[in-house]
Amino acid sequence: MSKAPAAKAATKSAMFQSLAEATSLTRKQVASVFDALTNYIKGQISKKGPGVVNVAGLLKIKRVHKDATPERMGRNPATGEPMMIKAKPARTVVKSQPLKLLKDFVK
């Protein structure tokens, strides 16, 4: 027997519709809540904000500075031949970390 195909991930529109039905809000109200959440997260992880935000106990989003890396010799994993890996400049990246509540969903 073959396994049933995995269900597709919900679209943003489907998620808004599901949340609207569950909360008795309109889809426009749900969309505005997500817009406000997006702006809040943006303010928290921006250069003027603290650089970290905890999203409802589900995940932590933080701004992380990565140092520059020099050019170096490496090895092509497919062929095994040596190759030069380009240098990368210093940069700021966004990282997210799932918290206990989110991890418990998959247990």
JSON list of C-alpha atoms in Angstrom, two decimals:
[
{"chain": "A", "resi": 1, "resn": "MET", "atom": "CA", "xyz": [0.00, 0.00, 0.00]},
{"chain": "A", "resi": 2, "resn": "SER", "atom": "CA", "xyz": [1.24, 3.47, -0.77]},
{"chain": "A", "resi": 3, "resn": "LYS", "atom": "CA", "xyz": [1.04, 6.28, 1.72]},
{"chain": "A", "resi": 4, "resn": "ALA", "atom": "CA", "xyz": [-1.49, 9.05, 1.20]},
{"chain": "A", "resi": 5, "resn": "PRO", "atom": "CA", "xyz": [0.07, 12.26, -0.07]},
{"chain": "A", "resi": 6, "resn": "ALA", "atom": "CA", "xyz": [0.83, 14.86, 2.58]},
{"chain": "A", "resi": 7, "resn": "ALA", "atom": "CA", "xyz": [-1.69, 17.67, 2.87]},
{"chain": "A", "resi": 8, "resn": "LYS", "atom": "CA", "xyz": [-0.59, 20.94, 1.32]},
{"chain": "A", "resi": 9, "resn": "ALA", "atom": "CA", "xyz": [0.36, 23.83, 3.56]},
{"chain": "A", "resi": 10, "resn": "ALA", "atom": "CA", "xyz": [-2.44, 26.33, 4.12]},
{"chain": "A", "resi": 11, "resn": "THR", "atom": "CA", "xyz": [-2.28, 29.55, 2.15]},
{"chain": "A", "resi": 12, "resn": "LYS", "atom": "CA", "xyz": [-2.38, 32.91, 3.86]},
{"chain": "A", "resi": 13, "resn": "SER", "atom": "CA", "xyz": [-5.95, 33.39, 2.67]},
{"chain": "A", "resi": 14, "resn": "ALA", "atom": "CA", "xyz": [-7.02, 29.98, 4.01]},
{"chain": "A", "resi": 15, "resn": "MET", "atom": "CA", "xyz": [-5.35, 30.73, 7.35]},
{"chain": "A", "resi": 16, "resn": "PHE", "atom": "CA", "xyz": [-7.14, 34.08, 7.61]},
{"chain": "A", "resi": 17, "resn": "GLN", "atom": "CA", "xyz": [-10.46, 32.39, 6.79]},
{"chain": "A", "resi": 18, "resn": "SER", "atom": "CA", "xyz": [-9.93, 29.68, 9.40]},
{"chain": "A", "resi": 19, "resn": "LEU", "atom": "CA", "xyz": [-8.97, 32.20, 12.08]},
{"chain": "A", "resi": 20, "resn": "ALA", "atom": "CA", "xyz": [-11.95, 34.40, 11.18]},
{"chain": "A", "resi": 21, "resn": "GLU", "atom": "CA", "xyz": [-14.32, 31.46, 11.67]},
{"chain": "A", "resi": 22, "resn": "ALA", "atom": "CA", "xyz": [-12.68, 30.43, 14.96]},
{"chain": "A", "resi": 23, "resn": "THR", "atom": "CA", "xyz": [-12.71, 33.94, 16.46]},
{"chain": "A", "resi": 24, "resn": "SER", "atom": "CA", "xyz": [-15.91, 35.42, 14.98]},
{"chain": "A", "resi": 25, "resn": "LEU", "atom": "CA", "xyz": [-13.88, 38.23, 13.43]},
{"chain": "A", "resi": 26, "resn": "THR", "atom": "CA", "xyz": [-14.02, 39.21, 9.78]},
{"chain": "A", "resi": 27, "resn": "ARG", "atom": "CA", "xyz": [-11.19, 38.28, 7.43]},
{"chain": "A", "resi": 28, "resn": "LYS", "atom": "CA", "xyz": [-10.25, 41.96, 7.16]},
{"chain": "A", "resi": 29, "resn": "GLN", "atom": "CA", "xyz": [-9.98, 42.20, 10.95]},
{"chain": "A", "resi": 30, "resn": "VAL", "atom": "CA", "xyz": [-7.79, 39.08, 11.08]},
{"chain": "A", "resi": 31, "resn": "ALA", "atom": "CA", "xyz": [-5.61, 40.52, 8.30]},
{"chain": "A", "resi": 32, "resn": "SER", "atom": "CA", "xyz": [-5.26, 43.79, 10.23]},
{"chain": "A", "resi": 33, "resn": "VAL", "atom": "CA", "xyz": [-4.22, 41.86, 13.36]},
{"chain": "A", "resi": 34, "resn": "PHE", "atom": "CA", "xyz": [-1.48, 40.15, 11.34]},
{"chain": "A", "resi": 35, "resn": "ASP", "atom": "CA", "xyz": [-0.41, 43.49, 9.87]},
{"chain": "A", "resi": 36, "resn": "ALA", "atom": "CA", "xyz": [-0.16, 44.92, 13.39]},
{"chain": "A", "resi": 37, "resn": "LEU", "atom": "CA", "xyz": [1.81, 41.86, 14.55]},
{"chain": "A", "resi": 38, "resn": "THR", "atom": "CA", "xyz": [4.17, 42.23, 11.59]},
{"chain": "A", "resi": 39, "resn": "ASN", "atom": "CA", "xyz": [4.76, 45.90, 12.39]},
{"chain": "A", "resi": 40, "resn": "TYR", "atom": "CA", "xyz": [5.32, 45.06, 16.08]},
{"chain": "A", "resi": 41, "resn": "ILE", "atom": "CA", "xyz": [7.92, 42.39, 15.24]},
{"chain": "A", "resi": 42, "resn": "LYS", "atom": "CA", "xyz": [9.59, 44.76, 12.76]},
{"chain": "A", "resi": 43, "resn": "GLY", "atom": "CA", "xyz": [9.88, 47.43, 15.46]},
{"chain": "A", "resi": 44, "resn": "GLN", "atom": "CA", "xyz": [11.29, 44.98, 18.00]},
{"chain": "A", "resi": 45, "resn": "ILE", "atom": "CA", "xyz": [14.01, 43.50, 15.77]},
{"chain": "A", "resi": 46, "resn": "SER", "atom": "CA", "xyz": [14.96, 46.76, 14.04]},
{"chain": "A", "resi": 47, "resn": "LYS", "atom": "CA", "xyz": [18.14, 48.63, 14.97]},
{"chain": "A", "resi": 48, "resn": "LYS", "atom": "CA", "xyz": [16.14, 50.93, 17.27]},
{"chain": "A", "resi": 49, "resn": "GLY", "atom": "CA", "xyz": [14.40, 48.03, 19.05]},
{"chain": "A", "resi": 50, "resn": "PRO", "atom": "CA", "xyz": [15.76, 45.57, 21.61]},
{"chain": "A", "resi": 51, "resn": "GLY", "atom": "CA", "xyz": [16.59, 43.02, 18.88]},
{"chain": "A", "resi": 52, "resn": "VAL", "atom": "CA", "xyz": [14.47, 40.18, 20.25]},
{"chain": "A", "resi": 53, "resn": "VAL", "atom": "CA", "xyz": [10.75, 39.40, 20.44]},
{"chain": "A", "resi": 54, "resn": "ASN", "atom": "CA", "xyz": [8.87, 36.45, 21.93]},
{"chain": "A", "resi": 55, "resn": "VAL", "atom": "CA", "xyz": [5.81, 35.65, 19.78]},
{"chain": "A", "resi": 56, "resn": "ALA", "atom": "CA", "xyz": [3.06, 34.41, 22.12]},
{"chain": "A", "resi": 57, "resn": "GLY", "atom": "CA", "xyz": [5.25, 31.73, 23.69]},
{"chain": "A", "resi": 58, "resn": "LEU", "atom": "CA", "xyz": [5.58, 29.96, 20.31]},
{"chain": "A", "resi": 59, "resn": "LEU", "atom": "CA", "xyz": [8.88, 31.25, 19.01]},
{"chain": "A", "resi": 60, "resn": "LYS", "atom": "CA", "xyz": [11.60, 33.77, 19.67]},
{"chain": "A", "resi": 61, "resn": "ILE", "atom": "CA", "xyz": [12.75, 35.99, 16.81]},
{"chain": "A", "resi": 62, "resn": "LYS", "atom": "CA", "xyz": [16.04, 37.81, 17.22]},
{"chain": "A", "resi": 63, "resn": "ARG", "atom": "CA", "xyz": [18.47, 40.00, 15.33]},
{"chain": "A", "resi": 64, "resn": "VAL", "atom": "CA", "xyz": [21.99, 38.52, 15.22]},
{"chain": "A", "resi": 65, "resn": "HIS", "atom": "CA", "xyz": [25.22, 40.10, 13.99]},
{"chain": "A", "resi": 66, "resn": "LYS", "atom": "CA", "xyz": [27.46, 37.77, 11.99]},
{"chain": "A", "resi": 67, "resn": "ASP", "atom": "CA", "xyz": [31.12, 38.68, 11.63]},
{"chain": "A", "resi": 68, "resn": "ALA", "atom": "CA", "xyz": [32.89, 38.79, 8.29]},
{"chain": "A", "resi": 69, "resn": "THR", "atom": "CA", "xyz": [34.47, 35.55, 7.12]},
{"chain": "A", "resi": 70, "resn": "PRO", "atom": "CA", "xyz": [37.74, 35.52, 5.16]},
{"chain": "A", "resi": 71, "resn": "GLU", "atom": "CA", "xyz": [38.27, 33.81, 1.83]},
{"chain": "A", "resi": 72, "resn": "ARG", "atom": "CA", "xyz": [39.40, 30.24, 2.44]},
{"chain": "A", "resi": 73, "resn": "MET", "atom": "CA", "xyz": [40.18, 26.96, 0.76]},
{"chain": "A", "resi": 74, "resn": "GLY", "atom": "CA", "xyz": [37.51, 24.29, 0.82]},
{"chain": "A", "resi": 75, "resn": "ARG", "atom": "CA", "xyz": [36.68, 21.07, -0.93]},
{"chain": "A", "resi": 76, "resn": "ASN", "atom": "CA", "xyz": [33.94, 20.45, -3.48]},
{"chain": "A", "resi": 77, "resn": "PRO", "atom": "CA", "xyz": [31.84, 17.70, -1.85]},
{"chain": "A", "resi": 78, "resn": "ALA", "atom": "CA", "xyz": [30.76, 16.27, -5.21]},
{"chain": "A", "resi": 79, "resn": "THR", "atom": "CA", "xyz": [34.15, 15.96, -6.88]},
{"chain": "A", "resi": 80, "resn": "GLY", "atom": "CA", "xyz": [36.54, 16.24, -3.95]},
{"chain": "A", "resi": 81, "resn": "GLU", "atom": "CA", "xyz": [38.70, 18.84, -5.69]},
{"chain": "A", "resi": 82, "resn": "PRO", "atom": "CA", "xyz": [39.95, 21.88, -3.75]},
{"chain": "A", "resi": 83, "resn": "MET", "atom": "CA", "xyz": [38.17, 25.17, -4.37]},
{"chain": "A", "resi": 84, "resn": "MET", "atom": "CA", "xyz": [38.24, 28.72, -3.05]},
{"chain": "A", "resi": 85, "resn": "ILE", "atom": "CA", "xyz": [35.26, 29.74, -0.89]},
{"chain": "A", "resi": 86, "resn": "LYS", "atom": "CA", "xyz": [34.52, 33.46, -1.25]},
{"chain": "A", "resi": 87, "resn": "ALA", "atom": "CA", "xyz": [34.74, 35.86, 1.69]},
{"chain": "A", "resi": 88, "resn": "LYS", "atom": "CA", "xyz": [31.49, 37.12, 3.23]},
{"chain": "A", "resi": 89, "resn": "PRO", "atom": "CA", "xyz": [31.06, 40.62, 4.66]},
{"chain": "A", "resi": 90, "resn": "ALA", "atom": "CA", "xyz": [29.79, 41.30, 8.18]},
{"chain": "A", "resi": 91, "resn": "ARG", "atom": "CA", "xyz": [26.00, 41.29, 8.21]},
{"chain": "A", "resi": 92, "resn": "THR", "atom": "CA", "xyz": [22.92, 41.28, 10.41]},
{"chain": "A", "resi": 93, "resn": "VAL", "atom": "CA", "xyz": [20.53, 38.34, 10.07]},
{"chain": "A", "resi": 94, "resn": "VAL", "atom": "CA", "xyz": [17.22, 37.32, 11.62]},
{"chain": "A", "resi": 95, "resn": "LYS", "atom": "CA", "xyz": [17.02, 34.02, 13.47]},
{"chain": "A", "resi": 96, "resn": "SER", "atom": "CA", "xyz": [13.98, 32.29, 14.91]},
{"chain": "A", "resi": 97, "resn": "GLN", "atom": "CA", "xyz": [13.94, 29.68, 17.63]},
{"chain": "A", "resi": 98, "resn": "PRO", "atom": "CA", "xyz": [10.92, 27.50, 18.43]},
{"chain": "A", "resi": 99, "resn": "LEU", "atom": "CA", "xyz": [9.94, 27.56, 22.10]},
{"chain": "A", "resi": 100, "resn": "LYS", "atom": "CA", "xyz": [8.64, 24.71, 24.25]},
{"chain": "A", "resi": 101, "resn": "LEU", "atom": "CA", "xyz": [4.95, 25.21, 23.39]},
{"chain": "A", "resi": 102, "resn": "LEU", "atom": "CA", "xyz": [5.65, 24.94, 19.65]},
{"chain": "A", "resi": 103, "resn": "LYS", "atom": "CA", "xyz": [7.99, 21.96, 20.12]},
{"chain": "A", "resi": 104, "resn": "ASP", "atom": "CA", "xyz": [5.31, 20.16, 22.15]},
{"chain": "A", "resi": 105, "resn": "PHE", "atom": "CA", "xyz": [2.91, 20.36, 19.17]},
{"chain": "A", "resi": 106, "resn": "VAL", "atom": "CA", "xyz": [4.96, 17.77, 17.27]},
{"chain": "A", "resi": 107, "resn": "LYS", "atom": "CA", "xyz": [5.42, 15.28, 20.10]}
]
